[in-house]
Amino acid sequence: MVSYKPEARSQKPEARSQKLMIKAIRGTRDLLPPDTALWNFVEAAVRDVFRAYNFQEIRTPIFEETQLFARSVGEETDIVSKEMYTWEDKARSFPEWALELLDRVQGTLGGSKLEALNYIASSRAEIEADRWKAQSLTLRPENTAGVVRAYIEHKLWDRGLNKLYYIGPQFRRERPQKGRYRQFYQIGAEVIGPPTAGSESPARDAEVLELLATLLDRLGIENWTLQLNSIGCSNDRAKYNDALRKALEPVAAEMCADCQRRAVTNPLRVFDCKVPEDQPIIEKLPRISQYLDEPCRKHFEEVQAILKSVGVEFHLNDRLVRGLDYYTRTAFEFTHGALGAQNAILGGGRYDGLSESLGGPSAPGIGFAIGEDRLVLALKQSAEAVQVKPDVYIAPLGTGMDREAARLARELRRHDIVVELGDENFRLKKSFETATKAGARYILIVGENEVKAGAFTLKHLESGEQVSVPRSELAKRIQTGR
Ligand code: AMP
């Protein structure tokens, strides 16, 4: 029956609107159990695979200076031009600003604090203007830029070749749809180091690609396709960009507004266009494969040769240019049919000039980012199948038994037994129902008589078998069933 509540009706609109339900922001979502079990399963498998390939974890901040992304991902990309969550952070207090400035000058010039102070004194006018500027910050839309920033900041070249992986959220203001979110999760890796550490070698590209094939196979994801291309180096790119500009000149006017702009500023980005009417024009444009110089062609051939030798299948796709400016040479995507429109499960490539463009030394590298949301969508396993269920549900029976139950739970958990703990206020029937709903294997009854006797009733919930087990043998019995 619906009851009529006059007080609710009489509330003023402002008062009522204050109680409007607060929901998660569009494009973000809560991951709840049992689904989180599937996420944990994926992450555990991924960490195992990374371990076998000798990768180590890196965690970088979720927000960085906006300039980092503008300079690496590229001003003309969709990510930087439309999709970043950027804000002006408050102007800093004088001490915060002064210390940051000192660090920054010392970091750039090297040398002592005194030398940094001298430099600051000599560039006073310029620096004072900076004092009042708010800092522009951005939620990371991808993680490669942060990793390369950390590589430079912590002089990681001293360690030779770095094989790093990360797992974490990224943020892009895209139109939300299935498989595309505004907060999404990436599992990624970067192999980066000085050229002397072998970072430029095609063997690194092939190892990364083979790792990915192993990872997808390990997770039971079938029917993936590796799309492979080489987009050359800056030499080739200059020639190719000229050819693209020339080819686009007579046709750009028929294309979408974005492509008209791209045709002038960054013609390679025309390949990111999703507008159906533009596709026949794009189909006829010259391809980068015709413009690779000898070293780039050889590098790409060697990547393919190693992949063939380890038995990883690939499809050459010379339209694949990836949506970020920093890529050079090998570029790739793994797609999966079951994902529909958002079929790219992961993407990556080489970025040999990225460190220099961020003010660092030469540090060729190759990396990838897997969309974890899409990876989970492509999995066959059900969340229930990988969820950890309690080994035992402890049911305290009657007043004072919560204390005894807590002691027992502590003892059993020390043996790595998964314990769910009940409540002395529950009747036995409710304890059984709760234990069954939680999916526990056993229920353990803790009543006054059991405590006195030092032996407890242990019942296997599925078979109904019930035994009395001395305290000292409980852990073994629950673990082995004997
Ligand atoms: P990208 O570097 O943009 O190719 O991103 C790498 C991978 O991250 C893609 O292949 C997707 O699987 C995933 N990804 C990118 N953007 C989103 C998004 N908005 N929502 C979910 N996954 C995404």
GROMACS .gro file of C-alpha atoms in nm, residues 6-439:
model
  434
    6PRO     CA    1   0.142   1.524   0.375
    7GLU     CA    2   0.471   1.661   0.516
    8ALA     CA    3   0.660   1.550   0.205
    9ARG     CA    4   0.417   1.736  -0.018
   10SER     CA    5   0.433   2.052   0.187
   11GLN     CA    6   0.812   2.081   0.159
   12LYS     CA    7   0.939   2.381  -0.035
   13PRO     CA    8   1.100   2.291  -0.372
   14GLU     CA    9   1.447   2.398  -0.246
   15ALA     CA   10   1.419   2.170   0.055
   16ARG     CA   11   1.313   1.876  -0.159
   17SER     CA   12   1.582   1.929  -0.420
   18GLN     CA   13   1.846   1.912  -0.147
   19LYS     CA   14   1.750   1.551  -0.103
   20LEU     CA   15   1.787   1.459  -0.471
   21MET     CA   16   1.991   1.146  -0.495
   22ILE     CA   17   2.360   1.193  -0.565
   23LYS     CA   18   2.483   0.957  -0.833
   24ALA     CA   19   2.821   0.867  -0.979
   25ILE     CA   20   2.924   1.111  -1.255
   26ARG     CA   21   2.828   1.008  -1.610
   27GLY     CA   22   3.106   0.801  -1.763
   28THR     CA   23   3.233   0.686  -1.421
   29ARG     CA   24   3.109   0.378  -1.241
   30ASP     CA   25   3.134   0.179  -0.923
   31LEU     CA   26   3.293  -0.161  -0.955
   32LEU     CA   27   3.114  -0.383  -0.706
   33PRO     CA   28   3.158  -0.739  -0.583
   34PRO     CA   29   3.138  -0.997  -0.732
   35ASP     CA   30   3.271  -0.810  -1.043
   36THR     CA   31   3.574  -0.685  -0.851
   37ALA     CA   32   3.678  -1.052  -0.814
   38LEU     CA   33   3.714  -1.062  -1.192
   39TRP     CA   34   3.925  -0.746  -1.187
   40ASN     CA   35   4.147  -0.895  -0.917
   41PHE     CA   36   4.178  -1.218  -1.116
   42VAL     CA   37   4.292  -1.020  -1.423
   43GLU     CA   38   4.537  -0.810  -1.224
   44ALA     CA   39   4.687  -1.114  -1.049
   45ALA     CA   40   4.736  -1.294  -1.383
   46VAL     CA   41   4.889  -0.981  -1.534
   47ARG     CA   42   5.133  -0.939  -1.244
   48ASP     CA   43   5.238  -1.304  -1.285
   49VAL     CA   44   5.309  -1.255  -1.655
   50PHE     CA   45   5.500  -0.930  -1.594
   51ARG     CA   46   5.710  -1.112  -1.334
   52ALA     CA   47   5.803  -1.382  -1.584
   53TYR     CA   48   5.926  -1.115  -1.826
   54ASN     CA   49   6.115  -0.931  -1.549
   55PHE     CA   50   5.902  -0.614  -1.543
   56GLN     CA   51   5.868  -0.408  -1.224
   57GLU     CA   52   5.585  -0.184  -1.112
   58ILE     CA   53   5.586   0.197  -1.124
   59ARG     CA   54   5.315   0.423  -0.978
   60THR     CA   55   5.301   0.783  -1.093
   61PRO     CA   56   5.062   1.057  -0.974
   62ILE     CA   57   4.708   1.079  -1.112
   63PHE     CA   58   4.754   1.446  -1.200
   64GLU     CA   59   5.045   1.620  -1.365
   65GLU     CA   60   5.127   1.957  -1.516
   66THR     CA   61   4.912   2.013  -1.826
   67GLN     CA   62   5.223   2.092  -2.028
   68LEU     CA   63   5.343   1.733  -1.988
   69PHE     CA   64   5.052   1.601  -2.194
   70ALA     CA   65   5.044   1.891  -2.438
   71ARG     CA   66   5.413   1.835  -2.518
   72SER     CA   67   5.403   1.456  -2.540
   73VAL     CA   68   5.060   1.340  -2.653
   74GLY     CA   69   5.038   1.640  -2.889
   75GLU     CA   70   4.828   1.958  -2.907
   76GLU     CA   71   4.643   1.840  -3.219
   77THR     CA   72   4.530   1.505  -3.083
   78ASP     CA   73   4.169   1.450  -2.975
   79ILE     CA   74   4.292   1.375  -2.625
   80VAL     CA   75   4.466   1.707  -2.570
   81SER     CA   76   4.237   1.926  -2.779
   82LYS     CA   77   3.905   1.796  -2.647
   83GLU     CA   78   3.921   1.532  -2.378
   84MET     CA   79   4.140   1.639  -2.087
   85TYR     CA   80   4.018   1.724  -1.740
   86THR     CA   81   4.220   2.037  -1.681
   87TRP     CA   82   4.190   2.301  -1.413
   88GLU     CA   83   4.374   2.604  -1.289
   89ASP     CA   84   4.509   2.511  -0.951
   90LYS     CA   85   4.519   2.790  -0.694
   91ALA     CA   86   4.812   3.027  -0.702
   92ARG     CA   87   5.069   2.890  -0.462
   93SER     CA   88   5.171   3.046  -0.133
   94PHE     CA   89   5.500   3.232  -0.144
   95PRO     CA   90   5.707   2.964   0.040
   96GLU     CA   91   5.560   2.683  -0.171
   97TRP     CA   92   5.625   2.871  -0.491
   98ALA     CA   93   5.979   2.972  -0.387
   99LEU     CA   94   6.082   2.617  -0.295
  100GLU     CA   95   5.930   2.475  -0.611
  101LEU     CA   96   6.112   2.736  -0.819
  102LEU     CA   97   6.444   2.658  -0.653
  103ASP     CA   98   6.397   2.284  -0.716
  104ARG     CA   99   6.297   2.343  -1.072
  105VAL     CA  100   6.590   2.571  -1.154
  106GLN     CA  101   6.834   2.336  -0.986
  107GLY     CA  102   6.677   2.037  -1.165
  108THR     CA  103   6.713   2.208  -1.503
  109LEU     CA  104   7.059   2.362  -1.460
  110GLY     CA  105   7.218   2.117  -1.219
  111GLY     CA  106   7.473   2.272  -0.981
  112SER     CA  107   7.431   2.397  -0.626
  113LYS     CA  108   7.143   2.581  -0.453
  114LEU     CA  109   7.357   2.894  -0.447
  115GLU     CA  110   7.403   2.883  -0.826
  116ALA     CA  111   7.029   2.835  -0.863
  117LEU     CA  112   6.966   3.138  -0.640
  118ASN     CA  113   7.205   3.345  -0.853
  119TYR     CA  114   7.022   3.242  -1.167
  120ILE     CA  115   6.690   3.339  -1.008
  121ALA     CA  116   6.827   3.679  -0.904
  122SER     CA  117   6.946   3.742  -1.260
  123SER     CA  118   6.609   3.653  -1.422
  124ARG     CA  119   6.393   3.831  -1.168
  125ALA     CA  120   6.137   4.004  -1.391
  126GLU     CA  121   6.044   3.688  -1.579
  127ILE     CA  122   6.022   3.484  -1.262
  128GLU     CA  123   5.806   3.736  -1.074
  129ALA     CA  124   5.539   3.714  -1.341
  130ASP     CA  125   5.529   3.337  -1.282
  131ARG     CA  126   5.466   3.386  -0.908
  132TRP     CA  127   5.105   3.497  -0.963
  133LYS     CA  128   5.015   3.239  -1.222
  134ALA     CA  129   4.789   2.957  -1.116
  135GLN     CA  130   4.930   2.622  -1.217
  136SER     CA  131   4.747   2.437  -1.493
  137LEU     CA  132   4.699   2.074  -1.390
  138THR     CA  133   4.541   1.779  -1.571
  139LEU     CA  134   4.409   1.438  -1.468
  140ARG     CA  135   4.627   1.194  -1.659
  141PRO     CA  136   4.459   1.081  -1.984
  142GLU     CA  137   4.729   0.815  -2.032
  143ASN     CA  138   5.033   0.700  -1.840
  144THR     CA  139   5.329   0.694  -2.080
  145ALA     CA  140   5.398   1.067  -2.041
  146GLY     CA  141   5.407   1.030  -1.660
  147VAL     CA  142   5.644   0.734  -1.678
  148VAL     CA  143   5.882   0.918  -1.913
  149ARG     CA  144   5.864   1.227  -1.689
  150ALA     CA  145   5.960   1.004  -1.393
  151TYR     CA  146   6.240   0.843  -1.600
  152ILE     CA  147   6.390   1.186  -1.660
  153GLU     CA  148   6.325   1.324  -1.309
  154HIS     CA  149   6.486   1.026  -1.133
  155LYS     CA  150   6.763   0.973  -1.391
  156LEU     CA  151   6.650   0.614  -1.442
  157TRP     CA  152   6.901   0.573  -1.725
  158ASP     CA  153   7.154   0.493  -1.452
  159ARG     CA  154   6.971   0.160  -1.421
  160GLY     CA  155   7.020   0.070  -1.789
  161LEU     CA  156   6.711  -0.076  -1.950
  162ASN     CA  157   6.394  -0.011  -1.746
  163LYS     CA  158   6.105  -0.255  -1.783
  164LEU     CA  159   5.818  -0.094  -1.598
  165TYR     CA  160   5.448  -0.167  -1.570
  166TYR     CA  161   5.153   0.017  -1.416
  167ILE     CA  162   4.789  -0.048  -1.337
  168GLY     CA  163   4.559   0.245  -1.269
  169PRO     CA  164   4.282   0.487  -1.368
  170GLN     CA  165   4.303   0.731  -1.658
  171PHE     CA  166   4.061   1.013  -1.739
  172ARG     CA  167   3.924   1.136  -2.072
  173ARG     CA  168   3.611   1.344  -2.134
  174GLU     CA  169   3.472   1.118  -2.409
  175ARG     CA  170   3.112   1.041  -2.497
  176PRO     CA  171   3.032   0.748  -2.267
  177GLN     CA  172   2.912   0.422  -2.420
  178LYS     CA  173   2.968   0.051  -2.363
  179GLY     CA  174   3.341  -0.005  -2.331
  180ARG     CA  175   3.414   0.368  -2.323
  181TYR     CA  176   3.422   0.556  -1.995
  182ARG     CA  177   3.549   0.886  -1.862
  183GLN     CA  178   3.735   0.717  -1.582
  184PHE     CA  179   3.876   0.394  -1.719
  185TYR     CA  180   4.158   0.167  -1.616
  186GLN     CA  181   4.474   0.083  -1.801
  187ILE     CA  182   4.731  -0.187  -1.751
  188GLY     CA  183   5.041  -0.072  -1.930
  189ALA     CA  184   5.412  -0.121  -1.963
  190GLU     CA  185   5.711   0.074  -2.089
  191VAL     CA  186   6.055  -0.053  -2.190
  192ILE     CA  187   6.281   0.250  -2.185
  193GLY     CA  188   6.650   0.320  -2.145
  194PRO     CA  189   6.961   0.464  -2.308
  195PRO     CA  190   7.039   0.331  -2.660
  196THR     CA  191   7.349   0.159  -2.517
  197ALA     CA  192   7.114  -0.062  -2.309
  198GLY     CA  193   6.955  -0.200  -2.625
  199SER     CA  194   6.635   0.004  -2.592
  200GLU     CA  195   6.618   0.068  -2.966
  201SER     CA  196   6.645  -0.294  -3.071
  202PRO     CA  197   6.359  -0.460  -3.263
  203ALA     CA  198   6.403  -0.748  -3.016
  204ARG     CA  199   6.241  -0.527  -2.750
  205ASP     CA  200   5.936  -0.463  -2.974
  206ALA     CA  201   5.897  -0.831  -3.046
  207GLU     CA  202   5.935  -0.925  -2.678
  208VAL     CA  203   5.661  -0.679  -2.580
  209LEU     CA  204   5.428  -0.812  -2.851
  210GLU     CA  205   5.496  -1.172  -2.756
  211LEU     CA  206   5.428  -1.085  -2.390
  212LEU     CA  207   5.089  -0.946  -2.492
  213ALA     CA  208   5.000  -1.257  -2.692
  214THR     CA  209   5.095  -1.470  -2.389
  215LEU     CA  210   4.890  -1.251  -2.157
  216LEU     CA  211   4.573  -1.266  -2.368
  217ASP     CA  212   4.612  -1.642  -2.412
  218ARG     CA  213   4.668  -1.688  -2.037
  219LEU     CA  214   4.345  -1.500  -1.965
  220GLY     CA  215   4.160  -1.726  -2.208
  221ILE     CA  216   4.080  -1.445  -2.451
  222GLU     CA  217   4.042  -1.607  -2.791
  223ASN     CA  218   4.024  -1.463  -3.140
  224TRP     CA  219   4.234  -1.156  -3.083
  225THR     CA  220   4.404  -0.994  -3.380
  226LEU     CA  221   4.735  -0.811  -3.370
  227GLN     CA  222   4.733  -0.516  -3.612
  228LEU     CA  223   5.086  -0.404  -3.687
  229ASN     CA  224   5.240  -0.107  -3.866
  230SER     CA  225   5.554   0.104  -3.871
  231ILE     CA  226   5.504   0.479  -3.878
  232GLY     CA  227   5.874   0.552  -3.928
  233CYS     CA  228   6.093   0.810  -3.763
  234SER     CA  229   6.105   1.190  -3.788
  235ASN     CA  230   6.299   1.169  -4.119
  236ASP     CA  231   6.030   0.963  -4.288
  237ARG     CA  232   5.753   1.156  -4.121
  238ALA     CA  233   5.861   1.490  -4.268
  239LYS     CA  234   5.853   1.346  -4.622
  240TYR     CA  235   5.530   1.164  -4.558
  241ASN     CA  236   5.362   1.470  -4.406
  242ASP     CA  237   5.452   1.669  -4.719
  243ALA     CA  238   5.302   1.399  -4.940
  244LEU     CA  239   4.988   1.385  -4.723
  245ARG     CA  240   4.947   1.764  -4.730
  246LYS     CA  241   4.976   1.761  -5.108
  247ALA     CA  242   4.725   1.479  -5.144
  248LEU     CA  243   4.484   1.648  -4.902
  249GLU     CA  244   4.499   1.994  -5.060
  250PRO     CA  245   4.250   1.930  -5.343
  251VAL     CA  246   4.011   1.719  -5.128
  252ALA     CA  247   4.023   1.873  -4.778
  253ALA     CA  248   3.730   2.105  -4.850
  254GLU     CA  249   3.503   1.800  -4.889
  255MET     CA  250   3.605   1.663  -4.549
  256CYS     CA  251   3.480   1.726  -4.193
  257ALA     CA  252   3.586   2.041  -4.005
  258ASP     CA  253   3.837   1.848  -3.791
  259CYS     CA  254   4.005   1.701  -4.099
  260GLN     CA  255   4.021   2.040  -4.269
  261ARG     CA  256   4.215   2.168  -3.970
  262ARG     CA  257   4.429   1.854  -3.944
  263ALA     CA  258   4.518   1.872  -4.315
  264VAL     CA  259   4.707   2.193  -4.238
  265THR     CA  260   4.837   2.144  -3.883
  266ASN     CA  261   4.905   1.771  -3.845
  267PRO     CA  262   4.797   1.570  -4.151
  268LEU     CA  263   4.877   1.229  -3.995
  269ARG     CA  264   4.586   1.282  -3.755
  270VAL     CA  265   4.345   1.262  -4.051
  271PHE     CA  266   4.369   0.885  -4.004
  272ASP     CA  267   4.200   0.922  -3.662
  273CYS     CA  268   3.883   1.048  -3.838
  274LYS     CA  269   3.573   0.838  -3.771
  275VAL     CA  270   3.332   1.031  -4.000
  276PRO     CA  271   3.196   0.773  -4.250
  277GLU     CA  272   3.175   1.019  -4.544
  278ASP     CA  273   3.548   1.094  -4.513
  279GLN     CA  274   3.659   0.732  -4.528
  280PRO     CA  275   3.667   0.690  -4.911
  281ILE     CA  276   3.896   0.995  -4.932
  282ILE     CA  277   4.122   0.867  -4.653
  283GLU     CA  278   4.136   0.525  -4.820
  284LYS     CA  279   4.307   0.682  -5.124
  285LEU     CA  280   4.574   0.880  -4.933
  286PRO     CA  281   4.938   0.774  -4.960
  287ARG     CA  282   5.050   0.529  -4.691
  288ILE     CA  283   5.346   0.561  -4.456
  289SER     CA  284   5.477   0.218  -4.563
  290GLN     CA  285   5.592   0.373  -4.891
  291TYR     CA  286   5.799   0.637  -4.708
  292LEU     CA  287   6.004   0.437  -4.456
  293ASP     CA  288   6.379   0.494  -4.481
  294GLU     CA  289   6.621   0.203  -4.488
  295PRO     CA  290   6.691   0.177  -4.109
  296CYS     CA  291   6.317   0.198  -4.026
  297ARG     CA  292   6.229  -0.062  -4.290
  298LYS     CA  293   6.498  -0.298  -4.158
  299HIS     CA  294   6.385  -0.245  -3.799
  300PHE     CA  295   6.027  -0.331  -3.893
  301GLU     CA  296   6.133  -0.638  -4.090
  302GLU     CA  297   6.329  -0.769  -3.791
  303VAL     CA  298   6.029  -0.720  -3.558
  304GLN     CA  299   5.821  -0.928  -3.801
  305ALA     CA  300   6.091  -1.194  -3.836
  306ILE     CA  301   6.112  -1.246  -3.458
  307LEU     CA  302   5.734  -1.261  -3.429
  308LYS     CA  303   5.727  -1.529  -3.697
  309SER     CA  304   6.003  -1.720  -3.522
  310VAL     CA  305   5.808  -1.728  -3.192
  311GLY     CA  306   5.481  -1.803  -3.369
  312VAL     CA  307   5.284  -1.486  -3.293
  313GLU     CA  308   5.044  -1.407  -3.577
  314PHE     CA  309   4.995  -1.050  -3.698
  315HIS     CA  310   4.819  -0.850  -3.970
  316LEU     CA  311   4.998  -0.563  -4.138
  317ASN     CA  312   4.774  -0.255  -4.136
  318ASP     CA  313   4.930   0.057  -4.284
  319ARG     CA  314   4.634   0.277  -4.187
  320LEU     CA  315   4.714   0.228  -3.820
  321VAL     CA  316   4.884   0.547  -3.703
  322ARG     CA  317   4.763   0.562  -3.337
  323GLY     CA  318   4.600   0.871  -3.188
  324LEU     CA  319   4.903   1.015  -3.010
  325ASP     CA  320   5.184   1.221  -3.158
  326TYR     CA  321   5.477   1.065  -2.977
  327TYR     CA  322   5.480   0.734  -3.161
  328THR     CA  323   5.766   0.634  -3.395
  329ARG     CA  324   5.837   0.313  -3.587
  330THR     CA  325   5.639   0.013  -3.452
  331ALA     CA  326   5.272   0.090  -3.382
  332PHE     CA  327   5.018  -0.176  -3.292
  333GLU     CA  328   4.673  -0.257  -3.164
  334PHE     CA  329   4.512  -0.579  -3.049
  335THR     CA  330   4.146  -0.600  -3.141
  336HIS     CA  331   3.877  -0.839  -3.029
  337GLY     CA  332   3.559  -0.914  -3.223
  338ALA     CA  333   3.328  -0.958  -2.924
  339LEU     CA  334   3.376  -0.596  -2.814
  340GLY     CA  335   3.170  -0.439  -3.095
  341ALA     CA  336   3.239  -0.075  -3.186
  342GLN     CA  337   3.504  -0.029  -2.916
  343ASN     CA  338   3.703  -0.328  -3.039
  344ALA     CA  339   4.056  -0.209  -2.952
  345ILE     CA  340   4.152  -0.397  -2.642
  346LEU     CA  341   4.497  -0.243  -2.627
  347GLY     CA  342   4.731  -0.020  -2.819
  348GLY     CA  343   5.091   0.084  -2.814
  349GLY     CA  344   5.410   0.151  -2.998
  350ARG     CA  345   5.759   0.288  -2.998
  351TYR     CA  346   5.833   0.648  -2.892
  352ASP     CA  347   6.201   0.706  -2.961
  353GLY     CA  348   6.199   1.087  -2.942
  354LEU     CA  349   5.962   1.137  -2.648
  355SER     CA  350   6.225   1.179  -2.376
  356GLU     CA  351   6.405   1.452  -2.574
  357SER     CA  352   6.081   1.638  -2.637
  358LEU     CA  353   6.032   1.651  -2.258
  359GLY     CA  354   6.384   1.784  -2.201
  360GLY     CA  355   6.546   1.446  -2.123
  361PRO     CA  356   6.835   1.257  -2.285
  362SER     CA  357   6.794   1.014  -2.573
  363ALA     CA  358   6.583   0.726  -2.434
  364PRO     CA  359   6.420   0.511  -2.698
  365GLY     CA  360   6.127   0.313  -2.567
  366ILE     CA  361   5.828   0.101  -2.650
  367GLY     CA  362   5.509   0.054  -2.453
  368PHE     CA  363   5.144  -0.036  -2.455
  369ALA     CA  364   4.825   0.026  -2.263
  370ILE     CA  365   4.553  -0.234  -2.225
  371GLY     CA  366   4.201  -0.107  -2.158
  372GLU     CA  367   4.128  -0.308  -1.844
  373ASP     CA  368   3.753  -0.234  -1.866
  374ARG     CA  369   3.747  -0.388  -2.214
  375LEU     CA  370   3.971  -0.676  -2.113
  376VAL     CA  371   3.723  -0.769  -1.839
  377LEU     CA  372   3.434  -0.737  -2.089
  378ALA     CA  373   3.610  -0.982  -2.323
  379LEU     CA  374   3.668  -1.244  -2.052
  380LYS     CA  375   3.469  -1.563  -2.056
  381GLN     CA  376   3.507  -1.635  -1.684
  382SER     CA  377   3.217  -1.533  -1.467
  383ALA     CA  378   3.277  -1.321  -1.162
  384GLU     CA  379   3.121  -1.592  -0.942
  385ALA     CA  380   3.369  -1.852  -1.069
  386VAL     CA  381   3.672  -1.655  -0.953
  387GLN     CA  382   3.524  -1.511  -0.635
  388VAL     CA  383   3.684  -1.622  -0.310
  389LYS     CA  384   3.422  -1.774  -0.078
  390PRO     CA  385   3.465  -1.821   0.298
  391ASP     CA  386   3.612  -2.154   0.405
  392VAL     CA  387   3.417  -2.134   0.724
  393TYR     CA  388   3.137  -1.934   0.882
  394ILE     CA  389   3.169  -1.909   1.260
  395ALA     CA  390   2.831  -1.900   1.433
  396PRO     CA  391   2.846  -1.780   1.795
  397LEU     CA  392   2.544  -1.914   1.984
  398GLY     CA  393   2.420  -1.710   2.280
  399THR     CA  394   2.540  -1.425   2.500
  400GLY     CA  395   2.913  -1.395   2.555
  401MET     CA  396   3.000  -1.613   2.255
  402ASP     CA  397   3.111  -1.326   2.025
  403ARG     CA  398   3.432  -1.312   2.231
  404GLU     CA  399   3.502  -1.682   2.193
  405ALA     CA  400   3.416  -1.672   1.823
  406ALA     CA  401   3.654  -1.378   1.769
  407ARG     CA  402   3.937  -1.577   1.932
  408LEU     CA  403   3.872  -1.876   1.712
  409ALA     CA  404   3.849  -1.661   1.399
  410ARG     CA  405   4.185  -1.505   1.482
  411GLU     CA  406   4.345  -1.848   1.525
  412LEU     CA  407   4.204  -1.982   1.198
  413ARG     CA  408   4.287  -1.672   0.993
  414ARG     CA  409   4.650  -1.710   1.101
  415HIS     CA  410   4.641  -2.035   0.901
  416ASP     CA  411   4.523  -1.840   0.592
  417ILE     CA  412   4.171  -1.975   0.630
  418VAL     CA  413   3.901  -1.741   0.497
  419VAL     CA  414   3.665  -1.683   0.788
  420GLU     CA  415   3.329  -1.508   0.801
  421LEU     CA  416   3.225  -1.418   1.151
  422GLY     CA  417   2.860  -1.427   1.265
  423ASP     CA  418   2.688  -1.263   1.558
  424GLU     CA  419   2.574  -1.397   1.895
  425ASN     CA  420   2.236  -1.229   1.850
  426PHE     CA  421   2.154  -1.449   1.548
  427ARG     CA  422   1.944  -1.759   1.606
  428LEU     CA  423   2.096  -2.079   1.469
  429LYS     CA  424   1.856  -2.080   1.172
  430LYS     CA  425   1.963  -1.728   1.071
  431SER     CA  426   2.333  -1.826   1.106
  432PHE     CA  427   2.279  -2.119   0.869
  433GLU     CA  428   2.100  -1.896   0.618
  434THR     CA  429   2.374  -1.633   0.634
  435ALA     CA  430   2.649  -1.895   0.598
  436THR     CA  431   2.478  -2.051   0.296
  437LYS     CA  432   2.420  -1.712   0.130
  438ALA     CA  433   2.790  -1.625   0.179
  439GLY     CA  434   2.883  -1.951   0.003
   0.00000   0.00000   0.00000
